[in-house]
mmCIF file of C-alpha atoms and ligand atoms in Angstrom:
data_model
loop_
_atom_site.group_PDB
_atom_site.id
_atom_site.type_symbol
_atom_site.label_atom_id
_atom_site.label_comp_id
_atom_site.label_asym_id
_atom_site.label_seq_id
_atom_site.Cartn_x
_atom_site.Cartn_y
_atom_site.Cartn_z
ATOM 1 C CA MET A 1 0.000 0.000 0.000
ATOM 2 C CA ARG A 2 2.860 2.336 0.897
ATOM 3 C CA GLU A 3 4.466 1.663 -2.469
ATOM 4 C CA SER A 4 1.256 2.277 -4.362
ATOM 5 C CA SER A 5 0.545 5.547 -2.581
ATOM 6 C CA GLU A 6 4.037 6.726 -3.413
ATOM 7 C CA ILE A 7 3.528 5.837 -7.086
ATOM 8 C CA LEU A 8 0.161 7.554 -6.988
ATOM 9 C CA GLU A 9 1.654 10.752 -5.613
ATOM 10 C CA ARG A 10 4.461 10.767 -8.138
ATOM 11 C CA LEU A 11 2.113 9.923 -11.013
ATOM 12 C CA VAL A 12 -0.125 12.888 -10.320
ATOM 13 C CA ALA A 13 2.967 15.076 -9.928
ATOM 14 C CA GLY A 14 3.998 14.191 -13.491
ATOM 15 C CA ASP A 15 6.793 11.711 -12.811
ATOM 16 C CA ARG A 16 7.286 9.590 -15.949
ATOM 17 C CA ALA A 17 8.988 6.768 -14.074
ATOM 18 C CA ALA A 18 5.918 6.476 -11.845
ATOM 19 C CA LEU A 19 3.687 6.300 -14.899
ATOM 20 C CA ALA A 20 5.868 3.552 -16.342
ATOM 21 C CA ARG A 21 5.647 1.623 -13.074
ATOM 22 C CA ALA A 22 1.865 1.987 -12.897
ATOM 23 C CA ILE A 23 1.541 0.673 -16.451
ATOM 24 C CA THR A 24 3.762 -2.303 -15.617
ATOM 25 C CA TRP A 25 1.404 -3.102 -12.762
ATOM 26 C CA ALA A 26 -1.579 -2.724 -15.082
ATOM 27 C CA GLU A 27 0.041 -5.013 -17.603
ATOM 28 C CA SER A 28 0.778 -7.784 -15.173
ATOM 29 C CA GLY A 29 -2.556 -7.534 -13.396
ATOM 30 C CA ASP A 30 -0.744 -6.475 -10.211
ATOM 31 C CA ALA A 31 -3.231 -5.641 -7.436
ATOM 32 C CA ARG A 32 -1.286 -2.485 -6.609
ATOM 33 C CA PHE A 33 -2.600 -0.923 -9.813
ATOM 34 C CA ARG A 34 -6.119 -0.796 -8.335
ATOM 35 C CA ASP A 35 -4.816 1.153 -5.336
ATOM 36 C CA VAL A 36 -3.202 3.659 -7.669
ATOM 37 C CA LEU A 37 -6.238 3.951 -9.894
ATOM 38 C CA SER A 38 -8.689 4.415 -7.047
ATOM 39 C CA GLY A 39 -6.579 7.366 -5.971
ATOM 40 C CA VAL A 40 -6.634 9.034 -9.365
ATOM 41 C CA ASN A 41 -10.194 8.360 -10.431
ATOM 42 C CA GLU A 42 -11.129 12.029 -10.549
ATOM 43 C CA HIS A 43 -8.259 12.649 -12.978
ATOM 44 C CA VAL A 44 -9.400 9.964 -15.408
ATOM 45 C CA GLY A 45 -11.616 10.896 -18.348
ATOM 46 C CA ARG A 46 -10.012 14.172 -19.419
ATOM 47 C CA GLY A 47 -7.864 12.779 -22.208
ATOM 48 C CA TRP A 48 -9.318 11.861 -25.573
ATOM 49 C CA ARG A 49 -9.002 8.206 -26.539
ATOM 50 C CA VAL A 50 -8.584 7.162 -30.128
ATOM 51 C CA GLY A 51 -8.226 3.499 -31.042
ATOM 52 C CA VAL A 52 -6.277 2.862 -34.240
ATOM 53 C CA THR A 53 -6.797 -0.513 -35.860
ATOM 54 C CA GLY A 54 -6.609 -2.149 -39.265
ATOM 55 C CA PRO A 55 -4.749 -4.913 -41.081
ATOM 56 C CA PRO A 56 -0.971 -5.252 -40.764
ATOM 57 C CA GLY A 57 0.862 -3.078 -43.248
ATOM 58 C CA ALA A 58 -1.986 -0.617 -43.753
ATOM 59 C CA GLY A 59 0.133 2.143 -42.273
ATOM 60 C CA LYS A 60 -1.148 2.403 -38.702
ATOM 61 C CA SER A 61 2.277 3.056 -37.212
ATOM 62 C CA THR A 62 3.127 5.579 -39.913
ATOM 63 C CA LEU A 63 -0.179 7.365 -39.408
ATOM 64 C CA THR A 64 0.102 7.205 -35.622
ATOM 65 C CA ASN A 65 3.457 8.873 -35.919
ATOM 66 C CA GLU A 66 1.931 11.611 -38.082
ATOM 67 C CA LEU A 67 -0.864 12.106 -35.563
ATOM 68 C CA ILE A 68 1.673 12.379 -32.737
ATOM 69 C CA ASN A 69 3.577 15.042 -34.650
ATOM 70 C CA ALA A 70 0.423 16.994 -35.467
ATOM 71 C CA HIS A 71 -0.750 16.949 -31.858
ATOM 72 C CA ARG A 72 2.676 18.014 -30.606
ATOM 73 C CA ASP A 73 2.824 20.829 -33.147
ATOM 74 C CA ALA A 74 -0.521 22.001 -31.774
ATOM 75 C CA GLY A 75 0.886 21.912 -28.257
ATOM 76 C CA ARG A 76 -1.005 18.851 -27.075
ATOM 77 C CA THR A 77 0.655 16.035 -25.156
ATOM 78 C CA VAL A 78 0.254 12.473 -26.390
ATOM 79 C CA GLY A 79 0.199 9.009 -24.871
ATOM 80 C CA VAL A 80 0.413 5.931 -27.076
ATOM 81 C CA VAL A 81 -0.286 2.358 -26.088
ATOM 82 C CA ALA A 82 0.723 -0.100 -28.790
ATOM 83 C CA VAL A 83 -0.682 -3.575 -28.429
ATOM 84 C CA ASP A 84 -0.651 -6.771 -30.412
ATOM 85 C CA PRO A 85 -3.248 -9.120 -28.957
ATOM 86 C CA SER A 86 -2.522 -11.903 -31.425
ATOM 87 C CA SER A 87 1.185 -12.169 -30.744
ATOM 88 C CA PRO A 88 1.898 -12.935 -27.114
ATOM 89 C CA PHE A 89 5.602 -12.290 -27.061
ATOM 90 C CA THR A 90 7.355 -9.808 -29.274
ATOM 91 C CA GLY A 91 4.712 -8.261 -31.503
ATOM 92 C CA GLY A 92 3.660 -5.525 -29.140
ATOM 93 C CA ALA A 93 7.197 -4.553 -28.369
ATOM 94 C CA LEU A 94 8.112 -4.408 -32.050
ATOM 95 C CA LEU A 95 5.121 -2.221 -32.752
ATOM 96 C CA GLY A 96 6.147 0.230 -30.067
ATOM 97 C CA ASP A 97 9.709 0.263 -31.334
ATOM 98 C CA ARG A 98 8.524 1.071 -34.821
ATOM 99 C CA ILE A 99 6.699 4.150 -33.643
ATOM 100 C CA ARG A 100 9.536 5.139 -31.385
ATOM 101 C CA MET A 101 12.081 4.787 -34.163
ATOM 102 C CA ASP A 102 10.635 7.813 -35.866
ATOM 103 C CA GLY A 103 11.859 10.135 -33.176
ATOM 104 C CA ARG A 104 10.216 12.026 -30.350
ATOM 105 C CA THR A 105 12.160 9.865 -27.936
ATOM 106 C CA SER A 106 13.416 12.865 -26.051
ATOM 107 C CA ASP A 107 10.108 14.712 -26.196
ATOM 108 C CA GLU A 108 8.665 14.976 -22.685
ATOM 109 C CA GLY A 109 5.236 15.587 -24.181
ATOM 110 C CA VAL A 110 5.004 12.078 -25.603
ATOM 111 C CA PHE A 111 4.788 8.818 -23.713
ATOM 112 C CA ILE A 112 4.856 5.629 -25.788
ATOM 113 C CA ARG A 113 4.379 2.227 -24.324
ATOM 114 C CA SER A 114 3.923 -1.149 -25.942
ATOM 115 C CA MET A 115 2.116 -3.781 -23.975
ATOM 116 C CA ALA A 116 3.822 -7.139 -23.617
ATOM 117 C CA THR A 117 0.758 -9.307 -23.865
ATOM 118 C CA ARG A 118 0.625 -12.722 -22.281
ATOM 119 C CA GLY A 119 -0.570 -15.749 -24.235
ATOM 120 C CA GLY A 120 -3.964 -16.884 -23.045
ATOM 121 C CA HIS A 121 -4.049 -14.037 -20.572
ATOM 122 C CA GLY A 122 -7.408 -12.912 -21.865
ATOM 123 C CA GLY A 123 -7.178 -9.667 -19.996
ATOM 124 C CA ILE A 124 -5.396 -7.633 -22.630
ATOM 125 C CA ALA A 125 -8.334 -5.291 -23.206
ATOM 126 C CA ARG A 126 -8.525 -4.649 -19.464
ATOM 127 C CA ALA A 127 -4.768 -4.126 -19.185
ATOM 128 C CA THR A 128 -4.851 -1.719 -22.126
ATOM 129 C CA VAL A 129 -7.676 0.342 -20.668
ATOM 130 C CA ASP A 130 -5.821 0.427 -17.353
ATOM 131 C CA ALA A 131 -2.655 1.644 -19.075
ATOM 132 C CA VAL A 132 -4.626 4.361 -20.853
ATOM 133 C CA ASP A 133 -6.316 5.343 -17.586
ATOM 134 C CA ALA A 134 -2.872 5.761 -16.028
ATOM 135 C CA MET A 135 -1.772 7.996 -18.931
ATOM 136 C CA ASP A 136 -5.004 9.912 -18.595
ATOM 137 C CA ALA A 137 -4.448 10.465 -14.865
ATOM 138 C CA PHE A 138 -0.887 11.521 -15.645
ATOM 139 C CA GLY A 139 -2.454 14.308 -17.701
ATOM 140 C CA LEU A 140 -1.743 13.422 -21.324
ATOM 141 C CA ASP A 141 -4.218 15.100 -23.681
ATOM 142 C CA GLU A 142 -4.398 12.725 -26.616
ATOM 143 C CA LEU A 143 -4.423 9.000 -25.967
ATOM 144 C CA LEU A 144 -3.801 6.712 -28.910
ATOM 145 C CA ILE A 145 -4.321 2.977 -28.702
ATOM 146 C CA GLU A 146 -2.781 1.173 -31.633
ATOM 147 C CA THR A 147 -3.272 -2.491 -32.452
ATOM 148 C CA VAL A 148 -1.382 -4.518 -34.980
ATOM 149 C CA GLY A 149 -4.143 -6.449 -36.668
ATOM 150 C CA VAL A 150 -7.819 -6.571 -37.268
ATOM 151 C CA GLY A 151 -10.065 -9.110 -35.595
ATOM 152 C CA GLN A 152 -12.158 -9.637 -32.513
ATOM 153 C CA ALA A 153 -9.240 -9.328 -30.087
ATOM 154 C CA GLU A 154 -8.165 -6.058 -31.683
ATOM 155 C CA TYR A 155 -11.733 -4.747 -31.617
ATOM 156 C CA ASP A 156 -11.923 -5.575 -27.934
ATOM 157 C CA VAL A 157 -8.765 -3.600 -27.343
ATOM 158 C CA VAL A 158 -9.793 -0.470 -29.252
ATOM 159 C CA GLY A 159 -13.473 -0.861 -28.419
ATOM 160 C CA ALA A 160 -13.202 1.134 -25.220
ATOM 161 C CA ALA A 161 -11.852 4.192 -27.065
ATOM 162 C CA ASP A 162 -13.939 7.307 -27.607
ATOM 163 C CA THR A 163 -13.221 7.215 -31.324
ATOM 164 C CA VAL A 164 -12.181 4.174 -33.348
ATOM 165 C CA LEU A 165 -10.085 4.944 -36.420
ATOM 166 C CA VAL A 166 -9.824 2.070 -38.880
ATOM 167 C CA VAL A 167 -6.907 2.289 -41.300
ATOM 168 C CA LEU A 168 -7.048 0.385 -44.597
ATOM 169 C CA CYS A 169 -5.015 0.528 -47.767
ATOM 170 C CA PRO A 170 -5.522 -0.574 -51.371
ATOM 171 C CA GLY A 171 -4.399 -4.059 -52.371
ATOM 172 C CA ALA A 172 -4.067 -7.146 -50.194
ATOM 173 C CA GLY A 173 -7.659 -8.234 -49.925
ATOM 174 C CA ASP A 174 -9.015 -4.739 -50.320
ATOM 175 C CA GLY A 175 -12.206 -3.380 -48.907
ATOM 176 C CA VAL A 176 -14.419 -6.372 -49.470
ATOM 177 C CA GLN A 177 -12.446 -8.476 -47.050
ATOM 178 C CA ALA A 178 -12.338 -5.639 -44.578
ATOM 179 C CA LEU A 179 -16.086 -5.298 -44.768
ATOM 180 C CA LYS A 180 -16.525 -8.994 -44.184
ATOM 181 C CA SER A 181 -14.432 -8.771 -41.055
ATOM 182 C CA GLY A 182 -17.009 -6.444 -39.550
ATOM 183 C CA ILE A 183 -14.869 -3.334 -39.696
ATOM 184 C CA LEU A 184 -17.758 -1.013 -40.372
ATOM 185 C CA GLU A 185 -19.336 -1.972 -37.091
ATOM 186 C CA VAL A 186 -16.406 -0.698 -35.088
ATOM 187 C CA ALA A 187 -15.247 2.247 -37.209
ATOM 188 C CA ASP A 188 -16.113 5.802 -36.230
ATOM 189 C CA VAL A 189 -13.732 7.068 -38.895
ATOM 190 C CA LEU A 190 -12.542 5.038 -41.889
ATOM 191 C CA CYS A 191 -9.200 6.025 -43.351
ATOM 192 C CA VAL A 192 -7.807 4.783 -46.636
ATOM 193 C CA ASN A 193 -4.053 5.208 -46.348
ATOM 194 C CA LYS A 194 -1.591 5.043 -49.264
ATOM 195 C CA ALA A 195 -3.759 7.307 -51.370
ATOM 196 C CA ASP A 196 -0.736 7.565 -53.652
ATOM 197 C CA LEU A 197 -1.271 3.958 -54.762
ATOM 198 C CA THR A 198 -3.573 2.663 -57.486
ATOM 199 C CA GLY A 199 -6.870 1.424 -56.165
ATOM 200 C CA ALA A 200 -7.163 3.919 -53.321
ATOM 201 C CA ASP A 201 -10.000 5.867 -54.980
ATOM 202 C CA ARG A 202 -11.860 2.661 -55.651
ATOM 203 C CA LEU A 203 -11.494 1.562 -52.050
ATOM 204 C CA VAL A 204 -12.767 4.936 -50.857
ATOM 205 C CA SER A 205 -15.869 4.682 -53.024
ATOM 206 C CA ASP A 206 -16.506 1.055 -52.027
ATOM 207 C CA LEU A 207 -16.325 2.044 -48.392
ATOM 208 C CA GLU A 208 -18.526 5.084 -48.927
ATOM 209 C CA GLU A 209 -21.092 2.887 -50.564
ATOM 210 C CA ALA A 210 -20.997 0.429 -47.703
ATOM 211 C CA VAL A 211 -21.329 3.210 -45.141
ATOM 212 C CA GLU A 212 -24.232 4.643 -47.127
ATOM 213 C CA LEU A 213 -26.036 1.290 -47.093
ATOM 214 C CA ARG A 214 -25.471 0.954 -43.428
ATOM 215 C CA ALA A 215 -26.484 4.522 -42.620
ATOM 216 C CA HIS A 216 -30.090 3.385 -42.852
ATOM 217 C CA GLU A 217 -29.580 1.198 -39.857
ATOM 218 C CA PRO A 218 -29.481 2.920 -36.503
ATOM 219 C CA HIS A 219 -25.929 3.424 -35.220
ATOM 220 C CA GLU A 220 -26.199 6.156 -32.628
ATOM 221 C CA GLY A 221 -26.884 8.493 -35.575
ATOM 222 C CA TRP A 222 -23.242 8.934 -36.588
ATOM 223 C CA VAL A 223 -22.394 8.398 -40.236
ATOM 224 C CA THR A 224 -18.830 7.121 -40.470
ATOM 225 C CA PRO A 225 -16.772 9.428 -42.686
ATOM 226 C CA VAL A 226 -14.331 7.929 -45.196
ATOM 227 C CA VAL A 227 -11.120 9.903 -45.509
ATOM 228 C CA SER A 228 -7.917 9.193 -47.358
ATOM 229 C CA CYS A 229 -4.306 10.132 -46.804
ATOM 230 C CA SER A 230 -0.743 9.188 -47.622
ATOM 231 C CA ALA A 231 0.739 9.013 -44.167
ATOM 232 C CA GLY A 232 4.071 7.943 -45.640
ATOM 233 C CA LYS A 233 4.223 11.237 -47.525
ATOM 234 C CA SER A 234 2.658 13.296 -44.738
ATOM 235 C CA GLU A 235 -0.233 14.103 -47.067
ATOM 236 C CA GLY A 236 -3.873 14.313 -46.099
ATOM 237 C CA VAL A 237 -3.283 13.866 -42.396
ATOM 238 C CA ASP A 238 -5.192 17.107 -41.710
ATOM 239 C CA GLY A 239 -8.279 15.454 -43.169
ATOM 240 C CA VAL A 240 -7.897 12.515 -40.796
ATOM 241 C CA LEU A 241 -7.500 14.901 -37.865
ATOM 242 C CA ALA A 242 -10.568 16.854 -38.985
ATOM 243 C CA ALA A 243 -12.663 13.682 -39.154
ATOM 244 C CA LEU A 244 -11.472 12.651 -35.690
ATOM 245 C CA ALA A 245 -12.253 16.124 -34.392
ATOM 246 C CA SER A 246 -15.758 16.092 -35.807
ATOM 247 C CA HIS A 247 -16.503 12.764 -34.151
ATOM 248 C CA ARG A 248 -15.246 14.241 -30.906
ATOM 249 C CA GLU A 249 -17.441 17.323 -31.361
ATOM 250 C CA TRP A 250 -20.419 15.128 -32.107
ATOM 251 C CA LEU A 251 -19.850 13.141 -28.923
ATOM 252 C CA GLU A 252 -19.200 16.220 -26.825
ATOM 253 C CA ASP A 253 -22.539 17.579 -27.958
ATOM 254 C CA GLY A 254 -24.278 15.736 -25.128
ATOM 255 C CA ARG A 255 -23.450 12.178 -26.146
ATOM 256 C CA LEU A 256 -20.128 11.501 -24.507
ATOM 257 C CA GLU A 257 -21.271 10.198 -21.140
ATOM 258 C CA GLU A 258 -23.639 7.678 -22.683
ATOM 259 C CA HIS A 259 -21.058 6.679 -25.302
ATOM 260 C CA ARG A 260 -18.420 6.027 -22.669
ATOM 261 C CA LYS A 261 -20.905 4.062 -20.605
ATOM 262 C CA THR A 262 -21.752 1.861 -23.586
ATOM 263 C CA ARG A 263 -18.148 1.246 -24.490
ATOM 264 C CA ARG A 264 -16.805 0.809 -21.023
ATOM 265 C CA LEU A 265 -15.377 -2.623 -20.307
ATOM 266 C CA ALA A 266 -17.460 -4.745 -17.986
HETATM 267 P P1 GDP B 1 1.161 -0.990 -39.935
HETATM 268 O O1 GDP B 1 1.577 -2.418 -39.935
HETATM 269 O O2 GDP B 1 -0.298 -0.850 -40.234
HETATM 270 O O3 GDP B 1 1.563 -0.234 -38.701
HETATM 271 O O4 GDP B 1 1.893 -0.293 -41.171
HETATM 272 P P2 GDP B 1 3.229 0.593 -41.235
HETATM 273 O O5 GDP B 1 2.974 1.954 -40.700
HETATM 274 O O6 GDP B 1 4.352 -0.167 -40.647
HETATM 275 O O7 GDP B 1 3.425 0.732 -42.795
HETATM 276 C C1 GDP B 1 3.562 -0.419 -43.629
HETATM 277 C C2 GDP B 1 4.339 -0.043 -44.880
HETATM 278 O O8 GDP B 1 3.582 0.866 -45.663
HETATM 279 C C3 GDP B 1 5.657 0.632 -44.577
HETATM 280 O O9 GDP B 1 6.622 0.146 -45.453
HETATM 281 C C4 GDP B 1 5.364 2.095 -44.844
HETATM 282 O O10 GDP B 1 6.513 2.799 -45.239
HETATM 283 C C5 GDP B 1 4.353 2.021 -45.954
HETATM 284 N N1 GDP B 1 3.485 3.201 -46.014
HETATM 285 C C6 GDP B 1 2.933 3.869 -44.985
HETATM 286 N N2 GDP B 1 2.217 4.906 -45.421
HETATM 287 C C7 GDP B 1 2.290 4.899 -46.753
HETATM 288 C C8 GDP B 1 1.740 5.728 -47.784
HETATM 289 O O11 GDP B 1 1.042 6.708 -47.518
HETATM 290 N N3 GDP B 1 2.002 5.367 -49.070
HETATM 291 C C9 GDP B 1 2.775 4.293 -49.392
HETATM 292 N N4 GDP B 1 2.982 4.038 -50.688
HETATM 293 N N5 GDP B 1 3.330 3.515 -48.457
HETATM 294 C C10 GDP B 1 3.091 3.798 -47.153
#
């Protein structure tokens, strides 16, 4: 208890090492995390949570890096949790390294953490939410949760975010496969990355059509926008940010509390 209250104090005071420790506890399901969290509850819920998911190679890490840079340029602090639910050992760490490789290592306004997920642990969604709660309590403004793949486990991980950004790219199975995997159900914003490649326009229109068809079914009243960008060329990222911002505005117009209640993990 003494240790957890010390971590709690340091966390709220902005000590990065304390944040790292709290996340390690969250990750391993250490009971001390609950003591920390119960002490910071009133600080949780201020940051904005965006889940970034999509098939491997779509450009999630590249785009995440662009989003980090844009937020930092606008003076906002950023926390990133990178998680690979399907690969119990190294995947998550590799993902985090890939984002980190692009710089910002010495930037105090960015905190990047990859979750080392345990095989069969089953609690990865919980651990991820806990890690994000810790970053939130620490005071980071923008909280990005990035997963490596697309599937039920990944949806569970990003599902507790305020906004779910699904990143796709032309080629490799294309939109049809993505649609089959139930991506539309989880996406608040659909992003076609690699707009510089052939087939991007087609994918955008396929997705728009699918969203249009689905717009007739009730889905909290939000019509998922389809945006495109070339994250690798730093092009079109403003459009992605604008779509994310409009979903945030829509939620903050009286819908946020209910939305968070619906998406909260049991
Ligand atoms: P992730 O697995 O979804 O995180 O994808 P990555 O961000 O690692 O990107 C996968 C590959 O796509 C890398 O080789 C990137 O350099 C490349 N890539 C990312 N964005 C773009 C883009 O806008 N255009 C093109 N042509 N390639 C891109």
